Amino acid sequence: MPAPLPPTRLLAAERGAVLLSCALSCAGSALLLCTHAQWPELRTRPRQLLLHLSLADLLSALSYFYGVLRDFERTSWDCVLQGALSTFANTSSFFWTMAIALYLYLTIVRGSPTGTGLLWGFHAVSWGVPLAITVAAVALKKIGYDASNVSVGWCWVNLDAEDRLLWMLLTGKVWEILAYVTLPVLYILIKKHINRAHAALSEYRPILPGAPALQPRASVADKKLILIPVIFIFLRIWSTVRFVLTLCGSPAVQNSVLVVLHGIGNTFQGGANCIMFVLCTRVVRARLLALLCCGHCGELAWAGQGSPSSWQRPQPHGDRDRDKDKDKDVPGPGQTKPLLPST
């Protein structure tokens, strides 16, 4: 690895943009946590995984906020503490993101049973591996000031470490690059499986009165499946670009646009998840609207959907059963509706 580049000096506007991104991500992650606590009926298994991802994103955004606010210029005790927290939370976020994709793949495509054992396995890997890596990095004094060439004001891997490339990979980059490959592959397989199921169902649609009503919901859910890896890669790719430029010793690593994109991309994951799984999820959005408007706006939002107590239009018994099945986040093997969205 070439000699370290001169430190990247952050402009006030750059710091302000990244701090705003951190604040929005904190608010988004907190909103996801609050909706999970407020409405127990929304606590499906995929949203339980999303809860743990939100916890990791919240801790990550808070630690980044402190780092950008301080804009460290040397290694200090709070630099090491902030670098350790962000390393742990950021790496854990990668693992939980991949855990959600793997869960969806196993449930939809493979039809494998998913009990508590799988969830505990996700916990062991997604919390345990980042914790072990972070403890090792701190114990070996690898966390410290990095001149903002592979960060945006916060601390990460110490520039003075001779094996800094190895620790940059272990504390984030290798998992980030692995996610770039794993997420698209898993979601493409899920999407292809759903498309095949839709094609098979279309043969029977003329004799299934409720089948046409499934199409708009499935269409929105399919879009979310596509957006999950796309948004993740779009947010994280700038960090990887600056990492590669740093390895090459290129002064382009200090480009102001790249710095801002890197800062926002690393800190806004919680905000992006909130937009997708709260603001763009019909059931959760309607309930938030009702809560914010003390019921008045909620009645308007529920117009055409039925009474607030049932969240459904009065229907014959058979139709109610079909709608109950449609609202589940987790379908059984062979069903055509993706898991995470409640559109």
Coordinates of C-alpha atoms in Angstrom, one line a residue:
M1 CA 0.0 0.0 0.0
P2 CA 1.5 3.4 -1.0
A3 CA 2.3 6.1 1.6
P4 CA -0.7 7.8 3.2
L5 CA -2.1 10.9 1.3
P6 CA -2.2 14.3 3.0
P7 CA -5.3 14.6 5.3
T8 CA -8.6 15.5 3.7
R9 CA -9.9 18.7 5.1
L10 CA -13.6 18.9 5.5
L11 CA -15.4 22.1 4.5
A12 CA -18.2 23.4 6.7
A13 CA -20.8 22.6 4.0
E14 CA -19.6 19.0 3.7
R15 CA -19.7 18.5 7.4
G16 CA -23.2 20.0 7.5
A17 CA -24.5 17.7 4.8
V18 CA -23.1 14.6 6.6
L19 CA -24.4 15.7 10.0
L20 CA -27.9 16.2 8.5
S21 CA -27.7 12.7 7.0
C22 CA -26.7 11.2 10.4
A23 CA -29.6 13.0 12.1
L24 CA -32.1 11.8 9.5
S25 CA -30.8 8.3 9.8
C26 CA -31.1 8.4 13.6
A27 CA -34.7 9.6 13.2
G28 CA -35.5 7.0 10.7
S29 CA -34.1 4.1 12.7
A30 CA -35.8 5.4 15.8
L31 CA -39.1 5.5 13.9
L32 CA -38.7 1.9 12.8
L33 CA -38.0 0.9 16.4
C34 CA -41.1 2.8 17.7
T35 CA -43.4 1.3 15.1
H36 CA -42.2 -2.2 16.2
A37 CA -42.8 -1.4 19.8
Q38 CA -46.2 0.4 19.2
W39 CA -47.9 -2.3 17.1
P40 CA -47.3 -5.9 18.2
E41 CA -49.3 -7.3 15.3
L42 CA -46.5 -6.0 12.9
R43 CA -43.8 -8.0 14.7
T44 CA -43.4 -10.6 11.9
R45 CA -40.1 -12.5 11.6
P46 CA -38.8 -10.3 8.7
R47 CA -39.6 -7.2 10.7
Q48 CA -37.8 -8.7 13.7
L49 CA -34.7 -8.9 11.6
L50 CA -35.3 -5.4 10.4
L51 CA -35.5 -4.3 14.0
H52 CA -32.0 -5.6 14.7
L53 CA -30.7 -3.9 11.5
S54 CA -32.3 -0.6 12.7
L55 CA -30.5 -1.0 16.0
A56 CA -27.2 -1.4 14.2
D57 CA -27.9 1.6 11.9
L58 CA -28.9 3.8 14.8
L59 CA -25.7 3.1 16.7
S60 CA -23.7 3.6 13.5
A61 CA -25.3 6.9 12.7
L62 CA -24.8 8.2 16.3
S63 CA -21.1 7.2 16.3
Y64 CA -20.6 8.8 12.9
F65 CA -22.4 12.0 14.0
Y66 CA -20.0 12.4 16.9
G67 CA -17.0 11.7 14.6
V68 CA -18.0 14.2 12.0
L69 CA -18.9 16.8 14.7
R70 CA -15.4 16.4 16.3
D71 CA -13.6 16.1 12.9
F72 CA -10.6 14.4 14.5
E73 CA -7.1 15.5 13.7
R74 CA -5.2 12.9 15.7
T75 CA -5.7 9.6 17.6
S76 CA -7.3 10.2 21.1
W77 CA -9.3 8.1 23.5
D78 CA -12.6 9.3 22.1
C79 CA -11.3 8.8 18.6
V80 CA -10.7 5.1 19.4
L81 CA -14.0 4.8 21.2
Q82 CA -15.9 6.3 18.3
G83 CA -14.0 4.3 15.7
A84 CA -14.7 1.1 17.7
L85 CA -18.4 1.8 17.9
S86 CA -18.8 2.7 14.3
T87 CA -16.7 -0.3 13.2
F88 CA -18.9 -2.7 15.2
A89 CA -22.2 -1.1 14.2
N90 CA -21.3 -0.7 10.5
T91 CA -20.1 -4.3 10.2
S92 CA -23.1 -5.6 12.1
S93 CA -25.3 -3.6 9.6
F94 CA -23.7 -5.5 6.7
F95 CA -24.4 -8.8 8.4
W96 CA -28.0 -8.1 9.2
T97 CA -28.7 -6.8 5.7
M98 CA -27.4 -10.1 4.3
A99 CA -29.3 -12.0 7.0
I100 CA -32.6 -10.5 5.8
A101 CA -31.8 -11.4 2.2
L102 CA -30.8 -15.0 3.2
Y103 CA -34.0 -15.3 5.3
L104 CA -36.2 -14.3 2.3
Y105 CA -34.3 -16.6 0.0
L106 CA -34.7 -19.6 2.3
T107 CA -38.3 -18.9 3.0
I108 CA -39.6 -18.0 -0.5
V109 CA -37.3 -20.0 -2.8
R110 CA -36.2 -22.9 -0.8
G111 CA -39.3 -23.3 1.3
S112 CA -37.1 -24.2 4.2
P113 CA -38.6 -24.1 7.8
T114 CA -37.3 -21.0 9.7
G115 CA -37.6 -21.5 13.4
T116 CA -35.9 -19.8 16.4
G117 CA -32.7 -21.7 15.7
L118 CA -32.1 -19.7 12.5
L119 CA -32.8 -16.4 14.3
W120 CA -30.3 -17.3 17.0
G121 CA -27.8 -18.2 14.3
F122 CA -28.3 -14.7 12.7
H123 CA -27.7 -13.1 16.2
A124 CA -24.5 -15.1 16.8
V125 CA -23.0 -14.1 13.4
S126 CA -24.4 -10.6 13.0
W127 CA -23.4 -9.4 16.5
G128 CA -20.7 -11.9 17.4
V129 CA -18.4 -11.6 14.4
P130 CA -18.3 -7.8 14.3
L131 CA -17.8 -7.7 18.1
A132 CA -14.8 -10.2 17.8
I133 CA -13.2 -8.2 15.0
T134 CA -13.7 -4.8 16.8
V135 CA -12.3 -6.1 20.1
A136 CA -9.2 -7.5 18.3
A137 CA -8.7 -4.3 16.4
V138 CA -8.9 -2.2 19.6
A139 CA -6.7 -4.6 21.6
L140 CA -4.0 -4.5 18.8
K141 CA -4.3 -0.7 18.6
K142 CA -5.5 -0.7 15.0
I143 CA -8.3 1.8 15.5
G144 CA -7.4 5.5 15.3
Y145 CA -7.0 8.6 13.1
D146 CA -7.3 8.0 9.4
A147 CA -7.0 11.5 8.0
S148 CA -10.5 11.3 6.5
N149 CA -9.2 9.6 3.3
V150 CA -11.2 6.5 3.9
S151 CA -13.7 8.2 6.2
V152 CA -15.4 11.6 6.5
G153 CA -14.2 13.1 9.8
W154 CA -14.7 10.0 11.9
C155 CA -11.9 7.6 13.0
W156 CA -11.5 4.1 11.6
V157 CA -8.2 2.2 11.0
N158 CA -5.0 4.0 12.2
L159 CA -2.9 5.3 9.4
D160 CA 0.3 4.4 11.3
A161 CA -0.6 0.7 11.3
E162 CA 1.7 -1.2 8.9
D163 CA -0.9 -3.7 8.1
R164 CA -3.7 -1.1 7.8
L165 CA -4.9 -2.6 4.5
L166 CA -5.6 -6.0 6.2
W167 CA -7.5 -4.3 9.0
M168 CA -9.5 -2.0 6.6
L169 CA -10.7 -5.2 4.9
L170 CA -11.5 -7.1 8.1
T171 CA -13.3 -4.1 9.8
G172 CA -15.6 -3.4 6.9
K173 CA -14.5 -3.5 3.3
V174 CA -14.4 -7.3 2.7
W175 CA -18.0 -7.6 4.1
E176 CA -19.1 -4.5 2.1
I177 CA -17.8 -6.1 -1.1
L178 CA -19.3 -9.4 -0.2
A179 CA -22.7 -7.7 0.2
Y180 CA -22.4 -6.2 -3.3
V181 CA -22.2 -9.7 -4.7
T182 CA -24.5 -11.6 -2.3
L183 CA -27.5 -9.2 -2.2
P184 CA -28.1 -8.9 -6.0
V185 CA -27.8 -12.7 -6.5
L186 CA -30.2 -13.6 -3.7
Y187 CA -32.8 -11.0 -4.7
I188 CA -32.6 -11.9 -8.4
L189 CA -33.3 -15.5 -7.4
I190 CA -36.2 -14.4 -5.2
K191 CA -37.6 -12.3 -8.0
K192 CA -37.3 -15.1 -10.6
H193 CA -39.1 -17.5 -8.2
I194 CA -41.9 -15.0 -7.7
N195 CA -42.3 -14.3 -11.4
R196 CA -42.6 -18.0 -12.1
A197 CA -45.2 -18.3 -9.4
H198 CA -47.1 -15.4 -10.9
A199 CA -47.0 -17.0 -14.3
A200 CA -48.3 -20.3 -12.9
L201 CA -51.1 -18.5 -11.1
S202 CA -52.2 -16.6 -14.2
E203 CA -53.5 -19.8 -15.7
Y204 CA -56.0 -20.0 -13.0
R205 CA -56.8 -16.3 -12.6
P206 CA -60.1 -16.5 -14.6
I207 CA -61.6 -18.9 -12.0
L208 CA -60.2 -17.1 -9.0
P209 CA -62.3 -14.0 -8.2
G210 CA -59.8 -12.6 -5.7
A211 CA -56.7 -13.1 -7.9
P212 CA -56.8 -9.8 -9.8
A213 CA -56.7 -7.9 -6.5
L214 CA -53.3 -9.5 -5.6
Q215 CA -51.6 -8.0 -8.6
P216 CA -51.1 -4.3 -7.4
R217 CA -49.9 -5.4 -4.0
A218 CA -47.5 -7.9 -5.5
S219 CA -46.3 -5.3 -8.0
V220 CA -45.4 -2.8 -5.2
A221 CA -43.7 -5.6 -3.2
D222 CA -41.7 -6.7 -6.2
K223 CA -40.4 -3.1 -6.7
K224 CA -39.2 -3.1 -3.0
L225 CA -37.4 -6.4 -3.6
I226 CA -35.5 -4.7 -6.5
L227 CA -34.9 -1.5 -4.6
I228 CA -33.3 -3.2 -1.5
P229 CA -30.0 -4.2 -3.2
V230 CA -30.0 -1.2 -5.5
I231 CA -30.3 1.3 -2.6
F232 CA -27.7 -0.5 -0.6
I233 CA -25.2 -0.5 -3.4
F234 CA -25.9 3.1 -4.3
L235 CA -25.3 4.3 -0.8
R236 CA -22.2 2.2 -0.1
I237 CA -20.4 2.3 -3.4
W238 CA -18.8 5.8 -2.8
S239 CA -17.1 4.4 0.3
T240 CA -15.6 1.7 -1.8
V241 CA -14.6 4.1 -4.5
R242 CA -12.6 6.3 -2.1
F243 CA -11.1 3.1 -0.5
V244 CA -9.8 2.0 -4.0
L245 CA -8.5 5.6 -4.7
T246 CA -6.7 5.6 -1.4
L247 CA -5.1 2.3 -2.3
C248 CA -3.9 3.8 -5.6
G249 CA -2.7 6.9 -3.9
S250 CA -4.9 9.1 -6.1
P251 CA -5.6 12.7 -5.0
A252 CA -9.1 12.3 -6.4
V253 CA -9.9 10.8 -3.0
Q254 CA -10.2 14.3 -1.7
N255 CA -12.8 15.4 -4.4
S256 CA -15.6 17.3 -2.5
V257 CA -18.4 15.5 -4.3
L258 CA -17.0 12.1 -3.5
V259 CA -16.5 13.1 0.1
V260 CA -20.1 14.2 0.5
L261 CA -21.5 11.1 -1.3
H262 CA -19.3 8.9 0.9
G263 CA -20.5 10.6 4.1
I264 CA -24.1 10.5 3.2
G265 CA -23.9 6.9 1.9
N266 CA -22.3 5.6 5.0
T267 CA -24.7 7.3 7.4
F268 CA -28.1 7.2 5.7
Q269 CA -28.9 3.5 5.7
G270 CA -31.3 3.9 8.6
G271 CA -33.1 6.7 6.8
A272 CA -33.4 4.6 3.6
N273 CA -34.8 1.7 5.5
C274 CA -37.4 3.9 7.2
I275 CA -38.5 5.3 3.8
M276 CA -39.0 1.8 2.4
F277 CA -40.5 0.0 5.3
V278 CA -42.4 2.7 7.1
L279 CA -43.3 5.6 4.8
C280 CA -43.7 3.4 1.7
T281 CA -45.6 0.6 3.6
R282 CA -49.3 1.3 3.4
V283 CA -50.4 -0.3 6.7
V284 CA -47.7 1.4 8.8
R285 CA -48.1 4.7 7.0
A286 CA -51.9 4.7 7.6
R287 CA -51.4 4.0 11.3
L288 CA -48.7 6.7 11.7
L289 CA -51.1 9.2 10.0
A290 CA -53.8 8.2 12.4
L291 CA -51.5 8.6 15.4
L292 CA -50.2 12.0 14.3
C293 CA -53.6 13.4 13.5
C294 CA -55.2 12.0 16.6
G295 CA -57.6 9.9 14.6
H296 CA -59.1 12.7 12.4
C297 CA -56.7 12.3 9.4
G298 CA -56.7 8.6 10.1
E299 CA -60.4 8.4 9.2
L300 CA -59.7 10.1 5.9
A301 CA -56.8 7.7 5.2
W302 CA -59.1 4.7 6.0
A303 CA -61.8 5.9 3.7
G304 CA -62.7 3.0 1.6
Q305 CA -60.8 0.6 3.9
G306 CA -63.3 0.1 6.7
S307 CA -63.5 0.8 10.4
P308 CA -60.3 1.8 12.3
S309 CA -60.8 -1.1 14.7
S310 CA -60.7 -3.8 12.0
W311 CA -58.6 -2.0 9.4
Q312 CA -60.7 -3.8 6.8
R313 CA -63.8 -3.1 4.8
P314 CA -66.8 -5.3 5.9
Q315 CA -66.7 -8.3 3.6
P316 CA -68.1 -11.8 3.3
H317 CA -66.3 -14.3 5.4
G318 CA -64.4 -15.9 2.5
D319 CA -63.1 -12.5 1.3
R320 CA -61.9 -11.6 4.9
D321 CA -59.9 -14.8 5.0
R322 CA -58.3 -14.0 1.7
D323 CA -57.4 -10.5 2.8
K324 CA -56.0 -11.8 6.1
D325 CA -53.7 -14.0 4.0
K326 CA -52.7 -11.1 1.8
D327 CA -51.7 -9.0 4.8
K328 CA -49.2 -11.5 6.2
D329 CA -45.6 -10.5 5.8
V330 CA -44.4 -14.1 5.6
P331 CA -46.0 -16.4 3.0
G332 CA -45.7 -20.2 3.0
P333 CA -43.8 -22.0 0.3
G334 CA -45.2 -21.5 -3.1
Q335 CA -47.1 -18.3 -2.3
T336 CA -46.4 -15.4 -4.7
K337 CA -46.2 -12.5 -2.2
P338 CA -42.7 -11.3 -1.0
L339 CA -42.1 -11.2 2.7
L340 CA -40.9 -7.9 4.0
P341 CA -43.4 -5.3 2.6
S342 CA -46.9 -4.9 4.0
T343 CA -47.8 -2.8 1.0

